[in-house]
Coordinates of C-alpha atoms and ligand atoms in Angstrom, one line a residue:
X30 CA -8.9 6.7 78.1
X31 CA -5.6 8.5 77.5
X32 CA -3.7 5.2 76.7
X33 CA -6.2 4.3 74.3
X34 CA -6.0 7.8 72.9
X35 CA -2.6 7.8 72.3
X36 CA -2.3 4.1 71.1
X37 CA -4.8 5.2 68.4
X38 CA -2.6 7.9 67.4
X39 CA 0.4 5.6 67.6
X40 CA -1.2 3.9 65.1
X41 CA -2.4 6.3 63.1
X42 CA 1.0 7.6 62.8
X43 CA 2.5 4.0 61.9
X44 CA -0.3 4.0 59.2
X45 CA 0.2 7.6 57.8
X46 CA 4.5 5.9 57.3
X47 CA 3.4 2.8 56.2
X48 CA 1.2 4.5 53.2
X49 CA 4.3 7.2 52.5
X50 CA 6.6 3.6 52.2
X51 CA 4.2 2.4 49.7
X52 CA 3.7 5.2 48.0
X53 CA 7.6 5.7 47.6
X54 CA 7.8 2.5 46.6
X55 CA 5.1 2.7 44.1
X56 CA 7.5 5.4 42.4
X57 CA 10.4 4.1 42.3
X58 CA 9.2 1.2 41.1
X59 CA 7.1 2.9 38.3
X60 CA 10.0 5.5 37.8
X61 CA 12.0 2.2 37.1
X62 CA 9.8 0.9 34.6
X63 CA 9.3 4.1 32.9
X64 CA 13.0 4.3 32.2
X65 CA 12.7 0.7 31.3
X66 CA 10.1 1.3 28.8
X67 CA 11.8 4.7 27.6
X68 CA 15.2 3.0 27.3
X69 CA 13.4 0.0 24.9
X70 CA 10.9 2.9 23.1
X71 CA 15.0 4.4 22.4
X72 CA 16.5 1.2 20.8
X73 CA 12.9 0.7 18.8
X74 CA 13.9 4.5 17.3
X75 CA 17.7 3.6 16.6
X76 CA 17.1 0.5 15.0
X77 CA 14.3 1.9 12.8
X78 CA 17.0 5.0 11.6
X79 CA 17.1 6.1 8.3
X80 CA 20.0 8.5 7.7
X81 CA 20.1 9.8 4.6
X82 CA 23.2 7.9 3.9
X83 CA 21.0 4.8 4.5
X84 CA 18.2 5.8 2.1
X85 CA 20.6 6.4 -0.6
X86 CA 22.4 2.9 0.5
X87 CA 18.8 1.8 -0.1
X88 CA 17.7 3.9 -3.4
X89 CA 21.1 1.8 -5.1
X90 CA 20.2 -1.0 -3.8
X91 CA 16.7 -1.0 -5.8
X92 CA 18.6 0.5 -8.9
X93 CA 20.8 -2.4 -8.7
X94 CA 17.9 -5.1 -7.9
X95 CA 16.3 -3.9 -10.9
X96 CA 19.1 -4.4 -13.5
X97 CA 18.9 -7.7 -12.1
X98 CA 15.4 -8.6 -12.7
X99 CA 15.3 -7.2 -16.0
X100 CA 18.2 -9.1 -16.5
X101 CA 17.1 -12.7 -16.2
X102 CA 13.7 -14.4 -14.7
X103 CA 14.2 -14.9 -11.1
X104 CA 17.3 -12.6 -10.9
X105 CA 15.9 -10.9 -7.8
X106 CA 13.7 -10.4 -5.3
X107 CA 12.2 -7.6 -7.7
X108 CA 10.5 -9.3 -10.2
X109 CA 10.1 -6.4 -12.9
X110 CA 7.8 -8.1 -14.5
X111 CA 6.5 -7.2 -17.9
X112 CA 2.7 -6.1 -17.9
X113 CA 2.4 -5.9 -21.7
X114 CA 1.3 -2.6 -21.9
X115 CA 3.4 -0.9 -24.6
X116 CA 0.7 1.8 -25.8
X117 CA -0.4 4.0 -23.2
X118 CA -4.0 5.5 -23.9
X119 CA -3.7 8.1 -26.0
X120 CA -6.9 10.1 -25.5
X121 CA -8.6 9.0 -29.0
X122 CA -10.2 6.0 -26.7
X123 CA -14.1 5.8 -27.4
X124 CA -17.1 4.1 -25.7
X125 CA -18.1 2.9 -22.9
X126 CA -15.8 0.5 -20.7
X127 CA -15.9 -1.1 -16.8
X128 CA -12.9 -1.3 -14.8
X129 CA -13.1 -4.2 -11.6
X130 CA -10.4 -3.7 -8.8
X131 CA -9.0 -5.9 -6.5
X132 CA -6.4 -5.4 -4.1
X133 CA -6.6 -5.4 -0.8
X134 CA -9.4 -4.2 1.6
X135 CA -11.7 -3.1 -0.9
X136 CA -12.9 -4.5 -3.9
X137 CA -14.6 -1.9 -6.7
X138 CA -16.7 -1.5 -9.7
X139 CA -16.8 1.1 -12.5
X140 CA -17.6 2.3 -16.3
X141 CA -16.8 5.1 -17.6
X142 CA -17.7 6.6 -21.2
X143 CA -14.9 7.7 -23.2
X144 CA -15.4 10.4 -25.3
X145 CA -12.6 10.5 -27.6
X146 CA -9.9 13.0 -28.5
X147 CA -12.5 16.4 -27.7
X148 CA -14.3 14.4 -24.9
X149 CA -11.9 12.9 -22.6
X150 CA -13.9 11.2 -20.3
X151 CA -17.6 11.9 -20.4
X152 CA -19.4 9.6 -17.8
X153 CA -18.0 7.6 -14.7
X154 CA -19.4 6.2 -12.1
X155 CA -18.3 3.1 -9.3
X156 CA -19.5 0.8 -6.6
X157 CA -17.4 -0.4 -3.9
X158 CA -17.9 -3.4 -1.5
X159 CA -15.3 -4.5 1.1
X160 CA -14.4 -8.4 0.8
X161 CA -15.1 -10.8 3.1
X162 CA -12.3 -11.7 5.0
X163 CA -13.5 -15.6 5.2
X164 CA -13.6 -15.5 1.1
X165 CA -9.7 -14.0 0.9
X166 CA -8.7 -17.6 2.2
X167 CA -11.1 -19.7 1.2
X168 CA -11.5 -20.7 -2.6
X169 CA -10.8 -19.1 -5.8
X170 CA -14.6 -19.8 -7.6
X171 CA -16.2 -18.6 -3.7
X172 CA -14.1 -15.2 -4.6
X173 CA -14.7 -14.6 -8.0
X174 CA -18.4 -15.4 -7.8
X175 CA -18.5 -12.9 -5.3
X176 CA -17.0 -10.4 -7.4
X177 CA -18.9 -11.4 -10.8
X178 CA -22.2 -10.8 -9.0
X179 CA -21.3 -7.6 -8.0
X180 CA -20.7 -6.5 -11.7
X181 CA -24.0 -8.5 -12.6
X182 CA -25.2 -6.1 -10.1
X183 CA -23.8 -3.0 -11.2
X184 CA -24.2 -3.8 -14.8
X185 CA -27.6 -4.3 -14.8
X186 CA -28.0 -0.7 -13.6
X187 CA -26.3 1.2 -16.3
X188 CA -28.1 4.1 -17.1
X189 CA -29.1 5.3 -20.2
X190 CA -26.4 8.4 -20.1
X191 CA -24.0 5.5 -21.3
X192 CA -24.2 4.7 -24.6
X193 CA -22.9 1.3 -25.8
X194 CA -23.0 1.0 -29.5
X195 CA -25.2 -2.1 -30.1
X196 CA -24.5 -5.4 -31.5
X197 CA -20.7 -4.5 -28.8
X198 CA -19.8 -7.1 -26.2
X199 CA -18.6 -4.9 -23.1
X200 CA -15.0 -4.9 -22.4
X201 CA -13.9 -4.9 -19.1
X202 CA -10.0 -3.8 -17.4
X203 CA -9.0 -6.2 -14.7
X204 CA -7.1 -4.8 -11.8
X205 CA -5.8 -7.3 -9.7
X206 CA -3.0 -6.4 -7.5
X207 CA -1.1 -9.7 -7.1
X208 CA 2.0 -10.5 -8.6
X209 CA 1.0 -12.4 -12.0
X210 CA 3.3 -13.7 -14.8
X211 CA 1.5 -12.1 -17.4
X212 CA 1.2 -14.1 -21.0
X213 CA -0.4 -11.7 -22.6
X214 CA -2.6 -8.1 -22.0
X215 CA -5.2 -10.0 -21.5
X216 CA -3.7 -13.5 -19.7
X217 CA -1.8 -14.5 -16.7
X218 CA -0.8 -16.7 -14.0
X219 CA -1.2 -15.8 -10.5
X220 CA 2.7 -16.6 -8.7
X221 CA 1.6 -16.1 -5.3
X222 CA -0.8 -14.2 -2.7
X223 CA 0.3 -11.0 -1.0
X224 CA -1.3 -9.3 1.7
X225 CA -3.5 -11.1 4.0
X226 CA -4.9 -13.5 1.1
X227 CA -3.8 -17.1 0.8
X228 CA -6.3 -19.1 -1.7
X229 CA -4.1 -22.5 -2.7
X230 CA -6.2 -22.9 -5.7
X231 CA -5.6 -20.0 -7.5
X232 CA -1.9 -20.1 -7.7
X233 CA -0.5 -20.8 -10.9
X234 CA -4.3 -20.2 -12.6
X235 CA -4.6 -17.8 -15.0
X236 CA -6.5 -14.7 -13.7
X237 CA -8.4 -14.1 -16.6
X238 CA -9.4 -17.5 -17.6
X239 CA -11.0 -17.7 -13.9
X240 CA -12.6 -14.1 -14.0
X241 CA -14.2 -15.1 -16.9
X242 CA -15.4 -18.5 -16.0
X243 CA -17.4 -16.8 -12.6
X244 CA -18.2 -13.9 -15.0
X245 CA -20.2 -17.1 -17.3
X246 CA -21.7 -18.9 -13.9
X247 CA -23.0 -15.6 -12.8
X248 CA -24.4 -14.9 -16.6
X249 CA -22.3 -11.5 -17.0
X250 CA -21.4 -10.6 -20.9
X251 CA -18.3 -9.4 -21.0
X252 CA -15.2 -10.1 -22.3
X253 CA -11.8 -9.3 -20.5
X254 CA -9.0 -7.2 -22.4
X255 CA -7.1 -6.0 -20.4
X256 CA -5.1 -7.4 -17.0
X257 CA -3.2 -5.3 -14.8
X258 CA -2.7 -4.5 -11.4
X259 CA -3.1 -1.1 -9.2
X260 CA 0.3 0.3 -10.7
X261 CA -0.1 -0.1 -14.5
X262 CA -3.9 1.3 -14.1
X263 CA -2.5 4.5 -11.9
X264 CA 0.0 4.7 -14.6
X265 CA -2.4 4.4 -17.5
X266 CA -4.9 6.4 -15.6
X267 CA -2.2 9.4 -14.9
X268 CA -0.6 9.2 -18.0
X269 CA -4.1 9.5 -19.9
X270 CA -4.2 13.1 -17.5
X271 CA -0.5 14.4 -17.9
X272 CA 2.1 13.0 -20.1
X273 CA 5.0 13.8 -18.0
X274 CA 3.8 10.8 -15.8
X275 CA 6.5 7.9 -16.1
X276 CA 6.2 6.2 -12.9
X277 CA 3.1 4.7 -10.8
X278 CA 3.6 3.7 -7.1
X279 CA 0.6 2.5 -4.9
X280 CA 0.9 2.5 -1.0
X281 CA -2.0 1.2 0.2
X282 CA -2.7 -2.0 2.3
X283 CA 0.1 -2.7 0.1
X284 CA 3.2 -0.8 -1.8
X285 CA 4.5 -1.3 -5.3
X286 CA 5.5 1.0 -8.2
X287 CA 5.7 0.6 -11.7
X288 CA 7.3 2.6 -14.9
X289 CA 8.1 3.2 -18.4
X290 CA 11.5 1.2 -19.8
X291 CA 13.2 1.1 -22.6
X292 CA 12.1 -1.7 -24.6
X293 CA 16.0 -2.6 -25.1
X294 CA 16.8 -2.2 -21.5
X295 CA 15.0 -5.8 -20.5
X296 CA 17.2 -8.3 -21.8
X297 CA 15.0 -10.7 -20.3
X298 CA 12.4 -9.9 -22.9
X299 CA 12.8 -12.1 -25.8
X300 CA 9.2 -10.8 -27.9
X301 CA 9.2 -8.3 -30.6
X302 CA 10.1 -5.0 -29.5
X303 CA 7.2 -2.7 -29.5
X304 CA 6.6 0.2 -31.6
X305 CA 6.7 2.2 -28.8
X306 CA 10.2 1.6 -28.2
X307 CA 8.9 1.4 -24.6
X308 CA 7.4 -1.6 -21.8
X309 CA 5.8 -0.8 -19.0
X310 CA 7.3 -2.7 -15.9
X311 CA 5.2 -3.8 -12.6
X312 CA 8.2 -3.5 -10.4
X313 CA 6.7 -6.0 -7.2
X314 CA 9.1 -3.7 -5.4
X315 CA 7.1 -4.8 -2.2
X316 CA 9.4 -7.9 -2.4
X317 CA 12.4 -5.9 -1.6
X318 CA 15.3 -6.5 0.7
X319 CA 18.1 -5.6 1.4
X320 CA 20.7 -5.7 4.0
X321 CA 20.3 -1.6 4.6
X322 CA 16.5 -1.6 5.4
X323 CA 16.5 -0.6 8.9
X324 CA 15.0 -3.9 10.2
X325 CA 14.1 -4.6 14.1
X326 CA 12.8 -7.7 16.1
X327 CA 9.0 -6.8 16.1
X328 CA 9.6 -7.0 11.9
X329 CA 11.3 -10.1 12.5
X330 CA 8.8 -11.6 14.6
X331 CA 5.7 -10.1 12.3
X332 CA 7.3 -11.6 9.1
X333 CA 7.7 -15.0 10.8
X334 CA 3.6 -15.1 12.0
X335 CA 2.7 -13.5 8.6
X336 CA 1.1 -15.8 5.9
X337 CA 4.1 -15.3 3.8
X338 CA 6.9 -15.3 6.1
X339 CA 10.3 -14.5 4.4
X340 CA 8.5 -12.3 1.4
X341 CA 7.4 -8.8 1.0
X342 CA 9.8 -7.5 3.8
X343 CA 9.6 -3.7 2.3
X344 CA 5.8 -3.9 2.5
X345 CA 5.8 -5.1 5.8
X346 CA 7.5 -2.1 6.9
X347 CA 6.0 0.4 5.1
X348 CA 2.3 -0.2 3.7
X349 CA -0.7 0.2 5.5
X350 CA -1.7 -3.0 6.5
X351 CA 1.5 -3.4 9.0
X352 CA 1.9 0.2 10.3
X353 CA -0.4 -0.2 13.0
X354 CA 0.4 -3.8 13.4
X355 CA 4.1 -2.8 14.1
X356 CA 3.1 0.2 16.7
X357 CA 0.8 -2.8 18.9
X358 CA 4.2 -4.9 18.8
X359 CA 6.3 -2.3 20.2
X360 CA 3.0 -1.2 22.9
X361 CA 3.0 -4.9 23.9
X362 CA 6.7 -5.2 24.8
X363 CA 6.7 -2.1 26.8
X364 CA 3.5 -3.3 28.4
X365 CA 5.2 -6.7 29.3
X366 CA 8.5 -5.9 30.0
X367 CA 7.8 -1.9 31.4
X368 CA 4.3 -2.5 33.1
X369 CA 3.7 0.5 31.1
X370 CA -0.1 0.4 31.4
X371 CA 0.1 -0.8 34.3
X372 CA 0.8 -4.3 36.7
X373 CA -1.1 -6.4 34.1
X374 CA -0.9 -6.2 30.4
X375 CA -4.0 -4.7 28.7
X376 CA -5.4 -8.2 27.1
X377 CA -6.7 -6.3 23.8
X378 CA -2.8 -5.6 23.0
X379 CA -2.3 -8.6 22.4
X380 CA -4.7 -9.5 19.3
X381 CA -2.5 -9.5 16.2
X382 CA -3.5 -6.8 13.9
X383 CA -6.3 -4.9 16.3
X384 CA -4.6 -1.5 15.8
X385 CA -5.3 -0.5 12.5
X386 CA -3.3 1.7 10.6
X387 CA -5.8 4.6 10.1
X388 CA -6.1 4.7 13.7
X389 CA -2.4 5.0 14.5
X390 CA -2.5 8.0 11.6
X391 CA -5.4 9.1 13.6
X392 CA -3.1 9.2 17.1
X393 CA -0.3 10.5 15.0
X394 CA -2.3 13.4 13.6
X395 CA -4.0 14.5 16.9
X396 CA -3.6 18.2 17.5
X397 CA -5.3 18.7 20.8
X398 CA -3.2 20.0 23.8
X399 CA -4.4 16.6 25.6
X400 CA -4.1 14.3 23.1
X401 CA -7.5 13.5 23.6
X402 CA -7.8 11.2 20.4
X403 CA -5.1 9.0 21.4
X404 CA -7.1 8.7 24.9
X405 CA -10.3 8.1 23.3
X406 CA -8.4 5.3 20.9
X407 CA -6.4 4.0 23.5
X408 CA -9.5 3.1 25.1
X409 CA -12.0 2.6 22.3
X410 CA -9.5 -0.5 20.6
X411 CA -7.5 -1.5 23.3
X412 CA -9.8 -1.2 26.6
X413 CA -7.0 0.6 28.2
X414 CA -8.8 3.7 30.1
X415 CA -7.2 6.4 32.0
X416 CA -3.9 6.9 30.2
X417 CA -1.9 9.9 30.9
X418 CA -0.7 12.5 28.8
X419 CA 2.6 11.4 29.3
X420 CA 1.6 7.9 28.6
X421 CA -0.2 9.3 25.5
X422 CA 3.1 11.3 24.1
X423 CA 4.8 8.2 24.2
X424 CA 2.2 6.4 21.9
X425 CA 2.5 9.8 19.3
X426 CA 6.0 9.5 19.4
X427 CA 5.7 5.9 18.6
X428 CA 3.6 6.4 15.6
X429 CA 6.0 8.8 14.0
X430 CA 9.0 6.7 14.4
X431 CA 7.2 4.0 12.4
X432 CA 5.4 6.5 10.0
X433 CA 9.0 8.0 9.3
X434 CA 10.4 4.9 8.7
X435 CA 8.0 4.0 6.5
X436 CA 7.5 7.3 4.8
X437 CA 11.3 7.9 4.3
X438 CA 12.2 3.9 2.7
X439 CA 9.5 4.5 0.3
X440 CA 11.0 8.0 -0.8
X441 CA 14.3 5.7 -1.0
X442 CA 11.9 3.5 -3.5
X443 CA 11.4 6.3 -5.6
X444 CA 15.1 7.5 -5.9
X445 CA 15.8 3.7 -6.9
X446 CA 13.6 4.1 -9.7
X447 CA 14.8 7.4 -10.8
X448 CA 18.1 6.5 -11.0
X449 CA 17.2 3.8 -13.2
X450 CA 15.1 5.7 -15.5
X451 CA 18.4 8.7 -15.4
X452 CA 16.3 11.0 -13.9
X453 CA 17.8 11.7 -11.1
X454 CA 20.8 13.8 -12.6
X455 CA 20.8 17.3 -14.9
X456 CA 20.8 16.1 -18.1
X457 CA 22.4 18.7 -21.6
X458 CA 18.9 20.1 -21.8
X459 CA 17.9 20.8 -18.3
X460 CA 16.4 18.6 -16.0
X461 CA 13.3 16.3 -17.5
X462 CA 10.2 16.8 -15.8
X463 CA 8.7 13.4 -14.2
X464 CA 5.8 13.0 -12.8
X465 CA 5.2 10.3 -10.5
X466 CA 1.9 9.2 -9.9
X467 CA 0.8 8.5 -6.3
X468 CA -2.0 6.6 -4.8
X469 CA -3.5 4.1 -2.1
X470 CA -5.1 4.6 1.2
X471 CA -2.0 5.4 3.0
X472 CA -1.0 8.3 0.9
X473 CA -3.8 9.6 0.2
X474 CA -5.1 10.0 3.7
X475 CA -2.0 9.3 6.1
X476 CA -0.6 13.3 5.7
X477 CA 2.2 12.9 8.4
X478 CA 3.5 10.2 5.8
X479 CA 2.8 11.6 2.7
X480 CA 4.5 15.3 3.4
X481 CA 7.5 13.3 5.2
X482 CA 7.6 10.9 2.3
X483 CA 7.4 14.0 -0.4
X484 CA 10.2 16.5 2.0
X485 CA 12.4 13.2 2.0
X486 CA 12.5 12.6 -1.8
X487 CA 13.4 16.4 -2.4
X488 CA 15.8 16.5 0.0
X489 CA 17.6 13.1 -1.6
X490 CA 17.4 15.1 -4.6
X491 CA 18.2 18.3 -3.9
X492 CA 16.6 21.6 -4.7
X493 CA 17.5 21.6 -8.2
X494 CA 16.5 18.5 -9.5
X495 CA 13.8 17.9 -7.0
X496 CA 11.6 20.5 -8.7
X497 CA 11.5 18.8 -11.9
X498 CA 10.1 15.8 -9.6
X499 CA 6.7 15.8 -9.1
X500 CA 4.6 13.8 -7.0
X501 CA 0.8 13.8 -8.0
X502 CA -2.2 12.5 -6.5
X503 CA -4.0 10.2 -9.2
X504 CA -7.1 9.6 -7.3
X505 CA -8.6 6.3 -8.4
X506 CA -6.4 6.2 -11.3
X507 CA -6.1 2.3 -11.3
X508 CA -9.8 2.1 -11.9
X509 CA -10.2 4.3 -14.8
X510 CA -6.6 3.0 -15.8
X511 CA -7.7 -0.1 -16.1
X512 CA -10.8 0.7 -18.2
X513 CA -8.9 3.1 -20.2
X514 CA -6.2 -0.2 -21.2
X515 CA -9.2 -2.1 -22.0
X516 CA -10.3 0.3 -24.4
X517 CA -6.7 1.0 -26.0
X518 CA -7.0 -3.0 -26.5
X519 CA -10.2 -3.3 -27.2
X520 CA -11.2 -6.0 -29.9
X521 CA -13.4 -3.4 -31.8
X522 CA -10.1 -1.2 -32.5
X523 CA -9.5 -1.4 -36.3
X524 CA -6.3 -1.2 -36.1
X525 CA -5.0 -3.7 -33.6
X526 CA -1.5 -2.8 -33.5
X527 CA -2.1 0.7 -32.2
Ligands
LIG10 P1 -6.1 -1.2 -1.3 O1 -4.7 -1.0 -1.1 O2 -6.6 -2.3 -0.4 O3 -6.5 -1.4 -2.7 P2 -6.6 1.5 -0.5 O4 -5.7 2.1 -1.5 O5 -7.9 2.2 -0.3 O6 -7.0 0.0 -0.8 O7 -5.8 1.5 0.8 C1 -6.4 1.0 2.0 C2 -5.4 1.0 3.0 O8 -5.0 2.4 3.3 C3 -5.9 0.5 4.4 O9 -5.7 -0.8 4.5 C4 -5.1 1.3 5.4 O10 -3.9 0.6 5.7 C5 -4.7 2.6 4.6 N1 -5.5 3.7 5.1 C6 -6.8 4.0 4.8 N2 -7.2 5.1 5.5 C7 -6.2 5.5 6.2 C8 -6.0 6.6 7.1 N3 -6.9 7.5 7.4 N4 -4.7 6.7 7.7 C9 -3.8 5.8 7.4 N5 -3.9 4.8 6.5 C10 -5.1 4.6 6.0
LIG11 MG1 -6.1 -0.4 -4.4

């Protein structure tokens, strides 16, 4: 009996140093693959630095890409192209116009009654409807159907607070936030699809002349005056608000900026100068490169599976719709090459484009001691349960480096343009104030971004001229911009060359 007691404990002893091994083991080799993935999360953060040596490196290298493209057609990647729009509203705008937007993730709807000088805008109201993601590849007629019965839809319930003189066709404001070659305010071909849309058709068609065409299948009486994208509208639509507004820039799914030039400072422009003096320029500054951006493999590798590979390489790193893309790159290597959630990698990680961007700003922004929203999201979208809060810092800190990236290029953008425009430097009267309106998705509800965008543009300015630089929130400006073009070229105006 006492043999066999003793054996047992023999064992049990054996056991109890066999489980300590493991254990050990288990440490080391986890403490191994937490440097592993620490030392890889390091390089990520080095190659994605922006110094503000770099930024400025950057902000010239946009001042200089847009001298080219106002120089000649296809001078640069920027393709400052000429929207037309010479006469911002004025505020004597009358009546009652619609607005349709396209962009991105959401599609919208809306009229609004102008009231003139004393009335500004009386009425507004809007519809919105996502789009379906199988008609943003499919066919140009199965995507503007779509969006003509919608307005069908929305114009058969205007109420009775909107008063449309009679005998008057409705006029309608176009947003559509492609590059387009415009012909005219109201014409223009589409040159090529941006982010996530790819409908072969539809390149090289002029917008309008398609708009129109579903607007006649789907029996909708209304003629198109005005085509513009997201910029132009926020411009229009902030300029109709405060005059000081010179420069419009969207980040949203997508990024771009537009702004008031000198008529005589496009040489590429061969028409009559305006009255104005003055052309408003859709920048396409989401097509920017340069050899300064701060690029790393996972941007490599997302630009090479994108559906435009090679072009928009400033969107892609830093609009909406690749944030969170980037941050599941960079949680995928670390899983592979780190085991950082563990021996296998979390399948979920690795569907392209399953963390979303407001749910990385969501991580980001997660004030609890526990992180527990980075927990709950880590689960929720990627199935990967039980994460600990060291585990979970590492995802925060991730989402900043790509946030601050992102944030701090775009406030390099802005320079660019300010330095164009001379605004950037005291001028004999004091500094000019510029306004510069903001919107999209991204800025309007990504905070980390927007306050690290804003505290990076003032700081590249310093204090002196950064405070006659303001940023402004124009929400929905493109819609009622839009509208607001189509009533300053409206073909009731008596005077067309207003
Ligand atoms: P679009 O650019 O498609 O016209 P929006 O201006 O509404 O539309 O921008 C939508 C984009 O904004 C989304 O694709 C997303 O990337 C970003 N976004 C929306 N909400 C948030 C959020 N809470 N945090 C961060 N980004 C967001
Ligand atoms: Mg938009």
């Amino acid at each position: 009996m006492g043999n066999v007691a003793v054996g047992v404990a023999v064992i049990g002893a054996a056991a109890v140093v066999g489980v300590a091994a493991l254990v050990v083991r288990q440490q080391m080799k986890s403490s191994g693959s937490w440097a592993r993935a620490m030392a890889i999360v390091k390089e990520f953060e080095e190659k994605c630095g922006t110094s503000d040596v770099k930024l400025k490196q950057v902000a010239d290298a946009m001042t200089v890409e847009m001298h080219a493209g106002l120089a000649s057609e296809g001078g640069s990647k920027l393709k400052m192209l000429i929207s037309f729009v010479d006469n911002l509203p004025t505020g004597d705008e009358k009546g009652v116009f619609y607005a349709l937007d396209l962009g991105g993730t959401n599609f919208r709807v809306l009229r609004v009654q102008l009231g003139g000088k004393e009335g500004g805008i009386v009425h507004q109201e809007f519809a919105e409807a996502s789009i379906p993601p199988a008609l943003m590849t499919g066919s140009s007629a199965a995507l503007f159907d779509y969006i003509a019965e919608k307005l069908a839809n929305f114009v058969d319930k205007e109420e009775k607070i909107f008063h449309q003189p009679p005998g008057r066709q409705r006029e309608l404001g176009f947003t559509f936030s492609f590059p387009v070659m415009q012909t005219s305010i109201d014409s223009g071909t589409l040159i090529r699809w941006t982010k996530g849309f790819s409908i072969d058709d539809m390149v090289g068609q002029d917008v309008v002349a398609e708009l129109t065409k579903a607007l006649q299948r789907k029996g909708v009486e209304m003629r198109v005056s005005a085509l513009v994208n997201d910029t132009i509208g926020t411009l229009a639509g902030g300029k109709y608000a405060n005059k000081d507004v010179d420069v419009a820039v969207i980040l949203g799914t997508g990024t771009n900026a537009a702004y008031v030039e000198h008529a005589q400072a496009i040489p590429k422009w061969h028409g009559p100068l305006p009255n104005s003096g003055e052309m408003v320029i859709n920048m396409e500054w989401g097509n920017f490169r340069s050899s300064h951006l701060p690029l790393t493999d996972y941007d490599h590798a997302l630009d090479v599976e994108s559906l435009n590979p090679g072009e928009q390489i400033f969107e892609k790193i830093t609009s909406g719709m690749y944030l969170g893309e980037i941050l599941r790159r960079v949680l995928l290597r670390i899983a592979e090459e780190a085991s950082f959630f563990g021996d296998d990698v979390p399948p979920k990680l690795k569907i392209p484009f399953v963390l979303r961007t407001p749910e990385m700003s969501a991580m980001h922004q997660d004030t609890s001691s526990d992180l527990r929203v980075v927990g709950v999201k880590m689960k929720d979208i990627l199935e990967i349960s039980n994460t600990s809060l060291k585990q979970r810092r590492v995802v925060v800190e991730l989402c900043n480096i790509v946030a601050t990236r992102g944030a701090r290029l775009a406030a390099a953008g802005i320079l660019g343009v300010l330095k164009k425009m001379g605004r950037d430097t005291l001028r004999d009267g004091g500094p000019e104030k510029t306004v510069i309106a903001m919107d999209g998705g991204l800025y309007e509800h990504y905070t980390e971004y927007r306050n690290c965008l804003e505290n990076t543009l003032s700081e590249l300015l310093g204090e002196e001229i950064a405070s006659s630089i303001v940023t402004e929130h124009s929400n929905d400006g493109s819609g009622i911009g839009a509208a607001l073009l189509a009533a300053s070229h409206s073909q009731y105006l008596e005077d067309k060359s207003r």
